[in-house]
Amino acid sequence: MNHKTDPIYQQLRARAAEEKLTQIDTIVDPSIPTVELLHELQAHHIELEMQNEELRRVQAELEKVRDRYSDLYEFSPVGYLTLTDDGTIIEVNFTGENLLGTVRKKLLNRRFARFISPEDNDIWYNHLARIKQGDCLCNKHHCELNIIRADGTTFYALLECLPIRADDEKSVLRVALSDITELKNTREALVEARNQADMANASKSEFLINMSHEMRTPLNTIIGTSYLFRRTDFTEKQETFLNNIDYAAHFLLDLINPVLDLAQIEAGQLTLDTELFSLDTLLGDVTRLLEIKAAQKGNEIIFSVASSLPKRLIGDAIHLAQILTNLIGNALKFIENGQVVITVESENSTPHDVSLRFSVQDNGSGMTENQIANLFDASPQISSINSKKQSGLGLGLKISKQLIELMGGHISVESTLGQGSLFTFTVNLGVDTESHIIDTVKLNHGSQSVGEHLLGSPSKCANLIGRRVLLVEDNEINRELTAALLTELGVMVETAVNGLDGVERVKSEPFDLVLMDIQMPIMDGLTATQELRTDPCFVHLPIIAMSANGTEKDKEKSLAAGLNDYLIKPVYPQKLAEKLNFWLHPDAPVVIN
């Protein structure tokens, strides 16, 4: 039977005609049975239907995804715009419409710069120029400026821009537009709050410094008068009264000094000195400073110093001594008939630097974990009971911690209630590699204790007898008192009541040295010194500041103004004698200001 006469073949021909398949004869192999061919075509048809169904399903999913991402794009919390390289808007989402305050058709083909506040136009155009130059991190850049909506209202905006290549290879700019008005207001409020806090802290520090100044001035009178009274004949009962005066004055001074130290640290006015010193001498001075206090309660101070430590160090010896004095003195407060053991070792070192580890251990009352947690706060004593027994404001440990951190170290404490405490701290110091001879380290920090005996009677030095000293001091009582102290030292003293008076006296009479108060009416001590230094005749005249202001900033101002040295009130006779002898000695340094 001819396959072309087969009914099935005739049906395929008819179907092919309907589908316009003109090549049916060429794709049908005459050797394949008709039934078999039909089954194969039916299978292909089913497969195509399945593929079409899958394609329709995928297309539907793509439509959903496209709608979903379109919604995300349109209703994003950020406005999205596409700009040409000249800043013309060619695309914007729904959020962008709302941010700019008008509909899309009124935004398209308009310059984005029309919505920028005139005062910020330069920001925008400079921003575009940097983008075109490629001056952007990872091709992305942002700026902040004020945007004006279509209705005239404004908001502060963040623009994040990304240059890309469009399908037609033209460069376009994708812009993410965010309203950060609230963020800006919050940011400005935080800055203002921080500035207010800084101002309040500065005012507090300034108040404490001024309070220290105001209290040191009468203390200078009390301590100096007590010293001069002791130089006269007095009864045993009067001696008791003098001892009480000295104790109260020094107790008050011990309260003032930590407050001043803390105020300087918080105000950023405390700077570290760099000087050559002997560790052995420093430890010896600290021991002498505290041995009377220790003996009063039957306590013992023991030092254990590694023999391998360098003998000559470079750093702030005065503040290191203050740290040790605070820690050892604090331990002595809470023990009776006990020991305070100080161990000094090297934690690590190089030929030019060393990190020293100090340990201060006592066998006193110890502390609880809660007490240790709050130990370095500016709070009163360890407990209310102890605070009634011990003197001070409890600032020593807080000050010591901050000084240690300024010196590049850290402090830690271990303690067991009823067994004692161990304080360990490190400081970074330089090592002197040259052959210098060190006689002593003078601990001239303002914190003198009751037992220091700085009111000892300095004998008249042959170098001072007959030397002419001008005392410039506006406070009448302090002027008379200091003049009496100078007379005790054997010098010939003249006085002036303010800076202007002092300048006139120096220019009209010969003087070997000037003691200059800083805060005075008509003309202060700094101005007076600066005026004297302009005269070549007085360039080398020793001028020593004598002030109740003991901050590092005040010292720096004085030295910058041309003063040679600085005495902090209250002025102790021994310290006064040391300064005068140093500057009036024949080998005294010549300082050119």
Coordinates of C-alpha atoms in Angstrom, one line a residue:
M1 CA 0.0 0.0 0.0
N2 CA 1.3 3.4 -0.9
H3 CA 1.8 5.4 2.2
K4 CA 0.5 8.5 0.4
T5 CA -2.9 6.9 0.1
D6 CA -2.9 5.9 3.8
P7 CA -5.7 7.7 5.7
I8 CA -3.4 8.7 8.6
Y9 CA -0.9 10.2 6.1
Q10 CA -3.8 12.1 4.5
Q11 CA -4.6 13.5 8.0
L12 CA -1.0 14.6 8.6
R13 CA -1.1 16.3 5.2
A14 CA -4.2 18.2 6.1
R15 CA -2.8 19.2 9.5
A16 CA 0.5 20.3 7.9
A17 CA -1.5 22.4 5.4
E18 CA -3.3 24.1 8.3
E19 CA 0.0 24.8 10.0
K20 CA 1.6 25.8 6.7
L21 CA 4.2 23.0 6.9
T22 CA 5.1 22.6 3.2
Q23 CA 8.0 20.2 3.8
I24 CA 6.0 17.3 5.3
D25 CA 7.2 15.0 2.6
T26 CA 10.8 15.7 3.3
I27 CA 10.6 15.2 7.1
V28 CA 8.5 12.0 6.9
D29 CA 10.6 9.0 6.2
P30 CA 8.6 6.6 3.9
S31 CA 10.4 3.7 5.5
I32 CA 8.9 4.4 9.0
P33 CA 5.5 2.8 9.5
T34 CA 2.7 5.3 9.7
V35 CA 1.4 4.3 13.1
E36 CA 4.9 4.5 14.6
L37 CA 5.4 8.0 13.1
L38 CA 2.1 9.1 14.5
H39 CA 3.0 8.0 18.0
E40 CA 6.4 9.8 17.7
L41 CA 4.7 13.0 16.6
Q42 CA 2.2 12.8 19.4
A43 CA 5.1 12.4 21.9
H44 CA 6.8 15.5 20.5
H45 CA 3.6 17.4 20.7
I46 CA 3.1 16.5 24.4
E47 CA 6.8 17.5 25.1
L48 CA 6.3 20.8 23.4
E49 CA 3.1 21.4 25.4
M50 CA 5.0 20.7 28.6
Q51 CA 7.8 23.1 27.7
N52 CA 5.3 25.8 26.8
E53 CA 3.6 25.3 30.1
E54 CA 6.9 25.6 32.0
L55 CA 7.8 28.7 29.9
R56 CA 4.4 30.3 30.9
R57 CA 5.0 29.4 34.6
V58 CA 8.5 30.9 34.5
Q59 CA 7.2 34.0 32.7
A60 CA 4.5 34.4 35.4
E61 CA 7.2 34.1 38.2
L62 CA 9.3 36.6 36.4
E63 CA 6.4 39.0 36.3
K64 CA 5.8 38.5 40.0
V65 CA 9.5 39.1 40.8
R66 CA 9.6 42.1 38.5
D67 CA 6.5 43.5 40.2
R68 CA 8.0 42.8 43.6
Y69 CA 11.3 44.5 42.8
S70 CA 9.5 47.3 41.1
D71 CA 7.5 47.9 44.3
L72 CA 10.8 47.8 46.3
Y73 CA 12.3 50.3 43.9
E74 CA 9.3 52.6 43.8
F75 CA 8.5 52.6 47.5
S76 CA 12.0 52.3 48.9
P77 CA 12.7 54.6 51.9
V78 CA 15.3 56.2 49.7
G79 CA 14.6 58.2 46.6
Y80 CA 16.4 56.9 43.5
L81 CA 17.2 59.1 40.5
T82 CA 19.1 58.6 37.3
L83 CA 20.8 61.7 35.9
T84 CA 22.7 62.4 32.7
D85 CA 26.3 63.6 33.0
D86 CA 25.0 67.2 33.0
G87 CA 22.6 66.5 35.9
T88 CA 19.3 66.1 34.0
I89 CA 16.8 63.8 35.6
I90 CA 15.8 60.9 33.3
E91 CA 14.4 58.5 35.8
V92 CA 13.0 58.8 39.4
N93 CA 11.1 56.5 41.7
F94 CA 7.9 57.2 43.7
T95 CA 9.9 58.1 46.9
G96 CA 12.0 60.5 44.9
E97 CA 8.7 62.1 43.7
N98 CA 7.5 62.6 47.3
L99 CA 10.9 63.9 48.5
L100 CA 11.0 66.5 45.7
G101 CA 7.3 67.3 46.1
T102 CA 6.0 66.8 42.5
V103 CA 4.9 64.1 40.1
R104 CA 7.3 62.2 37.9
K105 CA 6.3 63.8 34.6
K106 CA 7.2 67.2 36.0
L107 CA 10.6 65.9 37.2
L108 CA 11.8 64.2 34.0
N109 CA 14.1 66.2 31.8
R110 CA 14.7 68.8 34.4
R111 CA 18.0 69.7 35.9
F112 CA 18.4 68.4 39.4
A113 CA 20.3 71.5 40.4
R114 CA 17.0 73.4 40.3
F115 CA 16.0 71.6 43.5
I116 CA 19.2 72.5 45.3
S117 CA 19.4 75.5 47.7
P118 CA 21.3 78.3 46.1
E119 CA 23.9 78.4 48.9
D120 CA 24.7 74.8 48.2
N121 CA 25.0 75.0 44.5
D122 CA 28.8 75.1 44.7
I123 CA 28.8 71.9 46.8
W124 CA 26.8 70.1 44.1
Y125 CA 28.8 71.2 41.1
N126 CA 32.1 70.5 42.9
H127 CA 30.7 67.1 43.7
L128 CA 29.9 66.5 40.1
A129 CA 33.3 67.6 39.0
R130 CA 35.0 65.2 41.4
I131 CA 32.9 62.3 40.1
K132 CA 33.8 63.1 36.5
Q133 CA 37.4 63.2 37.5
G134 CA 37.1 59.9 39.1
D135 CA 38.1 61.3 42.5
C136 CA 35.8 58.9 44.4
L137 CA 36.5 55.9 46.6
C138 CA 35.3 52.8 44.7
N139 CA 33.7 55.2 42.1
K140 CA 31.2 56.2 44.8
H141 CA 30.8 59.5 46.5
H142 CA 28.4 61.3 48.8
C143 CA 27.6 64.9 49.8
E144 CA 25.2 66.6 52.1
L145 CA 23.2 69.7 51.1
N146 CA 19.8 71.5 51.4
I147 CA 17.0 70.5 49.0
I148 CA 14.1 72.8 48.1
R149 CA 10.8 71.0 47.3
A150 CA 8.4 72.1 44.6
D151 CA 6.3 73.8 47.3
G152 CA 9.2 75.8 48.6
T153 CA 9.8 73.8 51.8
T154 CA 13.3 72.5 52.4
F155 CA 15.0 69.4 53.9
Y156 CA 18.6 68.4 54.5
A157 CA 19.6 65.6 52.2
L158 CA 22.3 63.0 51.8
L159 CA 23.2 62.2 48.2
E160 CA 25.1 59.0 47.4
C161 CA 26.1 58.9 43.8
L162 CA 27.4 56.1 41.6
P163 CA 28.5 56.7 38.0
I164 CA 27.7 53.8 35.6
R165 CA 27.5 53.0 31.9
A166 CA 24.0 52.8 30.4
D167 CA 22.9 50.3 27.7
D168 CA 23.8 52.9 25.0
E169 CA 27.3 53.2 26.5
K170 CA 26.5 56.7 27.7
S171 CA 27.5 57.6 31.2
V172 CA 24.7 58.2 33.8
L173 CA 24.7 58.9 37.5
R174 CA 22.6 56.8 39.9
V175 CA 21.7 59.0 42.9
A176 CA 20.3 57.7 46.2
L177 CA 18.5 60.7 47.9
S178 CA 17.8 60.5 51.7
D179 CA 16.1 63.0 54.0
I180 CA 18.5 63.3 57.0
T181 CA 17.0 66.4 58.5
E182 CA 16.2 64.6 61.7
L183 CA 19.6 63.0 61.8
K184 CA 21.3 66.4 61.2
N185 CA 19.2 68.0 64.0
T186 CA 20.1 65.1 66.4
R187 CA 23.8 65.4 65.4
E188 CA 23.8 69.1 66.0
A189 CA 22.0 68.6 69.3
L190 CA 24.7 66.1 70.4
V191 CA 27.5 68.4 69.4
E192 CA 25.8 71.2 71.3
A193 CA 25.3 68.9 74.3
R194 CA 29.0 67.9 74.1
N195 CA 30.1 71.5 73.9
Q196 CA 27.9 72.4 76.8
A197 CA 29.4 69.5 78.8
D198 CA 32.9 70.5 77.8
M199 CA 32.1 74.1 78.9
A200 CA 30.7 72.9 82.2
N201 CA 33.7 70.7 82.8
A202 CA 36.0 73.5 81.9
S203 CA 34.1 75.8 84.2
K204 CA 34.3 73.3 87.0
S205 CA 38.0 72.9 86.5
E206 CA 38.5 76.6 86.3
F207 CA 36.5 77.0 89.5
L208 CA 38.6 74.4 91.3
I209 CA 41.8 76.1 90.0
N210 CA 40.6 79.5 91.1
M211 CA 39.4 78.1 94.5
S212 CA 42.9 76.6 94.9
H213 CA 44.4 80.0 94.2
E214 CA 42.1 81.8 96.6
M215 CA 42.8 79.3 99.4
R216 CA 46.6 79.2 98.8
T217 CA 46.9 82.9 99.4
P218 CA 45.7 83.0 103.0
L219 CA 47.5 79.6 103.6
N220 CA 50.7 81.4 102.6
T221 CA 50.1 83.9 105.3
I222 CA 49.2 81.3 107.9
I223 CA 52.1 79.0 107.3
G224 CA 54.6 81.9 106.9
T225 CA 53.4 83.6 110.1
S226 CA 53.7 80.4 112.0
Y227 CA 57.2 80.0 110.8
L228 CA 58.2 83.5 111.9
F229 CA 56.5 83.1 115.2
R230 CA 58.6 80.0 115.9
R231 CA 61.7 82.2 115.4
T232 CA 60.7 84.2 118.4
D233 CA 60.5 83.3 122.1
F234 CA 57.3 81.5 123.0
T235 CA 55.9 79.4 125.8
E236 CA 55.1 75.7 125.8
K237 CA 51.4 76.4 125.5
Q238 CA 52.0 78.8 122.6
E239 CA 54.0 76.0 120.9
T240 CA 51.0 73.7 121.2
F241 CA 48.9 76.4 119.5
L242 CA 51.5 76.7 116.8
N243 CA 51.5 73.0 116.2
N244 CA 47.7 73.0 115.9
I245 CA 47.9 75.8 113.4
D246 CA 50.6 74.0 111.3
Y247 CA 48.6 70.8 111.4
A248 CA 45.4 72.5 110.3
A249 CA 47.1 74.5 107.5
H250 CA 48.9 71.5 106.1
F251 CA 45.8 69.4 106.4
L252 CA 43.9 72.0 104.3
L253 CA 46.8 72.1 101.8
D254 CA 46.7 68.3 101.5
L255 CA 43.0 68.7 100.6
I256 CA 43.6 71.4 98.0
N257 CA 46.5 69.8 96.1
P258 CA 44.6 66.6 94.9
V259 CA 41.7 68.8 93.8
L260 CA 44.1 71.0 91.8
D261 CA 45.8 68.0 90.3
L262 CA 42.5 66.4 89.2
A263 CA 41.3 69.8 87.8
Q264 CA 44.5 70.1 85.7
I265 CA 44.2 66.5 84.4
E266 CA 40.5 66.9 83.4
A267 CA 41.2 70.3 81.8
G268 CA 44.1 68.8 79.8
Q269 CA 46.5 71.2 81.4
L270 CA 48.8 68.7 83.0
T271 CA 52.0 67.9 81.0
L272 CA 54.7 65.5 81.9
D273 CA 58.3 66.8 82.4
T274 CA 61.3 65.0 80.9
E275 CA 64.3 65.2 83.2
L276 CA 67.2 63.1 84.2
F277 CA 66.9 61.5 87.7
S278 CA 68.2 58.8 89.9
L279 CA 65.8 56.0 90.9
D280 CA 67.6 55.4 94.2
T281 CA 67.5 59.0 95.1
L282 CA 63.8 59.2 94.2
L283 CA 62.9 56.2 96.4
G284 CA 65.0 57.6 99.2
D285 CA 63.1 60.9 99.0
V286 CA 59.7 59.2 99.1
T287 CA 60.8 57.1 102.1
R288 CA 61.9 60.2 104.0
L289 CA 58.6 61.9 103.1
L290 CA 56.5 59.1 104.6
E291 CA 58.7 57.6 107.4
I292 CA 57.3 59.8 110.2
K293 CA 53.7 59.0 109.1
A294 CA 54.6 55.3 109.1
A295 CA 56.3 55.5 112.5
Q296 CA 53.3 57.1 114.1
K297 CA 51.3 53.9 113.8
G298 CA 54.2 51.5 114.2
N299 CA 54.5 50.7 110.5
E300 CA 57.5 49.9 108.4
I301 CA 58.3 50.8 104.7
I302 CA 60.5 48.3 102.9
F303 CA 61.9 48.6 99.4
S304 CA 63.1 45.7 97.2
V305 CA 64.7 47.0 94.0
A306 CA 66.2 44.8 91.3
S307 CA 69.9 45.3 91.1
S308 CA 69.8 45.1 87.3
L309 CA 67.8 48.2 86.9
P310 CA 69.4 51.2 85.2
K311 CA 70.5 53.8 87.8
R312 CA 69.9 56.9 85.6
L313 CA 66.4 57.4 84.1
I314 CA 64.7 60.0 82.0
G315 CA 61.1 61.0 82.7
D316 CA 58.8 62.8 85.1
A317 CA 60.4 62.1 88.5
I318 CA 58.1 64.4 90.4
H319 CA 54.9 62.8 89.2
L320 CA 56.4 59.3 89.6
A321 CA 57.2 60.2 93.2
Q322 CA 53.6 61.5 93.6
I323 CA 52.2 58.2 92.5
L324 CA 54.4 56.2 94.9
T325 CA 53.6 58.7 97.7
N326 CA 49.8 58.3 97.1
L327 CA 49.9 54.5 97.0
I328 CA 52.2 54.1 100.0
G329 CA 50.5 56.8 101.9
N330 CA 47.1 55.2 101.2
A331 CA 48.4 51.8 102.4
L332 CA 49.7 53.4 105.7
K333 CA 46.3 54.8 106.4
F334 CA 44.7 51.3 106.8
I335 CA 47.4 49.4 108.7
E336 CA 48.8 49.5 112.2
N337 CA 52.1 47.8 113.3
G338 CA 52.4 46.4 109.8
Q339 CA 54.5 46.6 106.7
V340 CA 54.3 48.2 103.2
V341 CA 56.6 46.4 100.8
I342 CA 57.5 48.2 97.5
T343 CA 59.1 46.0 94.8
V344 CA 60.6 47.6 91.7
E345 CA 61.4 45.4 88.6
S346 CA 61.9 45.7 84.9
E347 CA 59.0 44.5 82.8
N348 CA 60.8 44.9 79.5
S349 CA 63.7 47.1 78.3
T350 CA 65.9 48.2 75.5
P351 CA 69.2 50.1 75.6
H352 CA 67.3 53.4 75.5
D353 CA 63.9 52.6 77.2
V354 CA 62.6 50.6 80.1
S355 CA 59.2 49.7 81.4
L356 CA 59.3 49.6 85.2
R357 CA 56.8 47.5 87.3
F358 CA 56.2 48.8 90.8
S359 CA 54.3 46.7 93.4
V360 CA 53.0 48.1 96.6
Q361 CA 51.9 45.5 99.0
D362 CA 50.5 45.8 102.6
N363 CA 49.1 43.5 105.2
G364 CA 46.2 45.7 106.2
S365 CA 42.4 45.4 106.2
G366 CA 42.0 44.6 102.5
M367 CA 39.0 45.2 100.4
T368 CA 35.9 43.4 99.0
E369 CA 35.3 43.0 95.2
N370 CA 32.7 45.8 95.2
Q371 CA 35.2 48.1 96.8
I372 CA 37.9 47.2 94.3
A373 CA 35.4 47.9 91.4
N374 CA 34.9 51.5 92.5
L375 CA 38.5 52.0 93.8
F376 CA 39.7 54.5 91.2
D377 CA 36.6 56.6 91.2
A378 CA 36.7 60.1 92.6
S379 CA 34.9 59.0 95.7
P380 CA 35.6 59.2 99.4
Q381 CA 37.4 56.7 101.5
I382 CA 36.9 52.9 101.2
S383 CA 34.1 52.9 103.7
S384 CA 32.2 55.5 105.7
I385 CA 33.7 54.1 108.9
N386 CA 37.3 54.4 107.6
S387 CA 36.5 57.9 106.2
K388 CA 35.9 59.1 109.7
K389 CA 39.2 57.8 110.8
Q390 CA 41.3 58.8 107.8
S391 CA 41.9 62.2 106.3
G392 CA 41.7 63.3 102.7
L393 CA 39.2 63.3 99.8
G394 CA 40.0 59.9 98.4
L395 CA 41.3 61.5 95.1
G396 CA 44.8 60.1 95.3
L397 CA 44.1 56.8 93.6
K398 CA 42.1 58.4 90.8
I399 CA 44.9 60.9 90.2
S400 CA 47.6 58.2 90.4
K401 CA 45.7 56.1 87.8
Q402 CA 45.5 59.0 85.4
L403 CA 49.1 60.0 85.9
I404 CA 50.2 56.4 85.2
E405 CA 48.2 56.3 82.0
L406 CA 49.8 59.6 81.0
M407 CA 53.2 57.9 81.5
G408 CA 52.2 55.1 79.2
G409 CA 51.4 52.5 81.9
H410 CA 48.6 50.8 83.7
I411 CA 47.6 50.0 87.2
S412 CA 45.8 46.9 88.8
V413 CA 44.9 45.8 92.3
E414 CA 44.5 42.5 94.1
S415 CA 43.0 42.4 97.6
T416 CA 41.6 39.9 100.1
L417 CA 39.5 41.2 102.9
G418 CA 41.3 41.0 106.2
Q419 CA 44.6 40.1 104.6
G420 CA 45.8 43.1 102.7
S421 CA 46.2 44.6 99.2
L422 CA 48.6 44.5 96.3
F423 CA 48.8 47.5 93.9
T424 CA 50.8 47.0 90.7
F425 CA 51.6 49.6 88.1
T426 CA 53.9 50.1 85.2
V427 CA 55.5 53.3 83.7
N428 CA 57.6 53.8 80.6
L429 CA 60.9 55.7 81.1
G430 CA 63.9 56.6 79.1
V431 CA 67.4 55.3 80.0
D432 CA 70.3 57.7 80.2
T433 CA 73.4 56.2 78.5
E434 CA 75.7 59.1 79.2
S435 CA 77.8 59.7 82.2
H436 CA 75.8 62.3 84.2
I437 CA 76.2 62.7 88.0
I438 CA 73.0 63.1 89.8
D439 CA 73.0 64.5 93.4
T440 CA 69.3 64.5 94.2
V441 CA 65.8 64.7 92.8
K442 CA 63.9 67.6 94.4
L443 CA 60.3 66.7 94.8
N444 CA 59.0 70.2 94.4
H445 CA 55.4 69.1 93.6
G446 CA 52.8 71.1 95.5
S447 CA 51.7 68.2 97.7
Q448 CA 53.7 68.6 101.0
S449 CA 52.6 66.5 104.0
V450 CA 52.5 67.5 107.6
G451 CA 55.7 65.5 108.4
E452 CA 57.9 67.0 105.7
H453 CA 59.4 69.6 107.9
L454 CA 59.6 72.1 105.0
L455 CA 59.3 74.8 107.6
G456 CA 62.7 74.0 108.9
S457 CA 65.0 76.9 109.6
P458 CA 67.2 77.6 106.6
S459 CA 70.4 79.2 107.8
K460 CA 71.7 82.4 106.3
C461 CA 73.8 81.6 103.2
A462 CA 76.9 83.7 102.6
N463 CA 75.8 83.9 99.0
L464 CA 72.6 85.7 99.9
I465 CA 73.8 88.1 102.5
G466 CA 73.6 91.7 101.3
R467 CA 72.1 90.8 97.9
R468 CA 69.3 93.2 96.8
V469 CA 66.0 91.6 96.0
L470 CA 62.8 93.4 94.9
L471 CA 59.5 91.8 96.0
V472 CA 56.6 92.7 93.8
E473 CA 53.4 91.7 95.7
D474 CA 50.0 93.5 95.9
N475 CA 48.7 91.7 99.0
E476 CA 49.9 93.7 102.0
I477 CA 50.0 90.8 104.4
N478 CA 51.9 88.5 102.1
R479 CA 54.2 91.3 101.1
E480 CA 55.2 92.0 104.7
L481 CA 55.4 88.2 105.5
T482 CA 57.6 87.4 102.5
A483 CA 59.8 90.5 103.2
A484 CA 60.3 89.2 106.7
L485 CA 61.3 85.7 105.4
L486 CA 63.8 87.3 103.0
T487 CA 65.3 89.4 105.8
E488 CA 65.7 86.1 107.8
L489 CA 67.8 84.8 104.9
G490 CA 70.1 87.8 105.0
V491 CA 69.0 89.6 101.8
M492 CA 68.3 93.3 101.5
V493 CA 64.6 93.5 100.4
E494 CA 62.7 96.3 98.7
T495 CA 59.0 96.0 97.9
A496 CA 56.6 97.2 95.1
V497 CA 52.8 97.0 95.2
N498 CA 52.1 96.1 91.6
G499 CA 53.7 95.4 88.3
L500 CA 54.0 99.0 87.1
D501 CA 55.6 100.0 90.4
G502 CA 58.0 97.1 90.1
V503 CA 59.1 98.0 86.6
E504 CA 59.8 101.6 87.7
R505 CA 61.8 100.4 90.7
V506 CA 63.9 98.0 88.6
K507 CA 64.6 100.8 86.1
S508 CA 65.6 103.3 88.8
E509 CA 67.6 101.0 91.3
P510 CA 70.0 98.1 90.9
F511 CA 68.6 94.7 92.0
D512 CA 70.2 91.2 91.9
L513 CA 66.8 89.4 91.6
V514 CA 63.1 90.1 91.4
L515 CA 60.3 88.0 93.1
M516 CA 57.2 88.7 91.0
D517 CA 53.6 88.0 91.9
I518 CA 51.5 87.2 88.9
Q519 CA 48.0 88.4 89.6
M520 CA 48.1 92.1 90.5
P521 CA 46.1 95.2 89.7
I522 CA 47.2 98.0 87.3
M523 CA 49.9 95.7 85.8
D524 CA 50.2 92.0 86.3
G525 CA 53.4 90.1 86.7
L526 CA 53.6 88.7 83.2
T527 CA 53.2 92.1 81.6
A528 CA 55.7 93.6 83.9
T529 CA 58.3 90.9 83.1
Q530 CA 57.7 91.2 79.3
E531 CA 58.3 95.0 79.6
L532 CA 61.5 94.5 81.5
R533 CA 62.8 91.9 79.0
T534 CA 62.5 94.5 76.2
D535 CA 65.2 96.5 77.8
P536 CA 68.7 95.0 77.0
C537 CA 69.8 96.0 80.5
F538 CA 67.4 93.5 82.1
V539 CA 67.6 90.6 79.8
H540 CA 69.7 88.5 82.3
L541 CA 68.0 89.8 85.5
P542 CA 66.7 86.7 87.4
I543 CA 62.9 87.1 87.8
I544 CA 61.1 84.4 89.8
A545 CA 57.3 84.1 89.6
M546 CA 55.6 83.7 93.0
S547 CA 51.9 82.7 92.5
A548 CA 49.1 80.8 94.1
N549 CA 48.3 79.4 90.6
G550 CA 50.0 76.0 90.4
T551 CA 48.9 74.6 87.1
E552 CA 51.3 73.5 84.4
K553 CA 49.6 76.0 82.0
D554 CA 50.3 78.9 84.4
K555 CA 54.0 77.8 84.7
E556 CA 54.3 77.6 80.9
K557 CA 52.8 81.1 80.5
S558 CA 55.2 82.5 83.1
L559 CA 58.3 81.0 81.4
A560 CA 57.0 82.1 78.0
A561 CA 56.7 85.7 79.3
G562 CA 60.3 85.7 80.3
L563 CA 60.3 84.6 84.0
N564 CA 63.2 82.3 84.9
D565 CA 61.5 80.2 87.6
Y566 CA 58.3 79.5 89.5
L567 CA 57.4 79.4 93.2
I568 CA 54.0 78.1 94.2
K569 CA 52.3 79.6 97.2
P570 CA 52.4 78.9 100.1
V571 CA 56.1 79.7 99.8
Y572 CA 58.1 77.6 102.2
P573 CA 61.3 79.2 103.7
Q574 CA 63.5 76.3 102.7
K575 CA 62.2 76.3 99.1
L576 CA 62.6 80.1 98.9
A577 CA 66.2 79.8 100.1
E578 CA 66.9 77.1 97.5
K579 CA 65.6 79.2 94.6
L580 CA 67.4 82.4 95.7
N581 CA 70.7 80.5 96.3
F582 CA 70.4 78.8 92.9
W583 CA 69.8 82.0 90.9
L584 CA 72.2 84.2 92.9
H585 CA 75.0 81.7 93.0
P586 CA 78.0 82.8 90.9
D587 CA 77.6 79.8 88.7
A588 CA 73.9 80.3 88.2
P589 CA 72.8 79.7 84.6
V590 CA 72.4 82.6 82.2
V591 CA 68.9 82.4 80.7
I592 CA 68.4 84.5 77.6
N593 CA 64.7 85.1 77.1

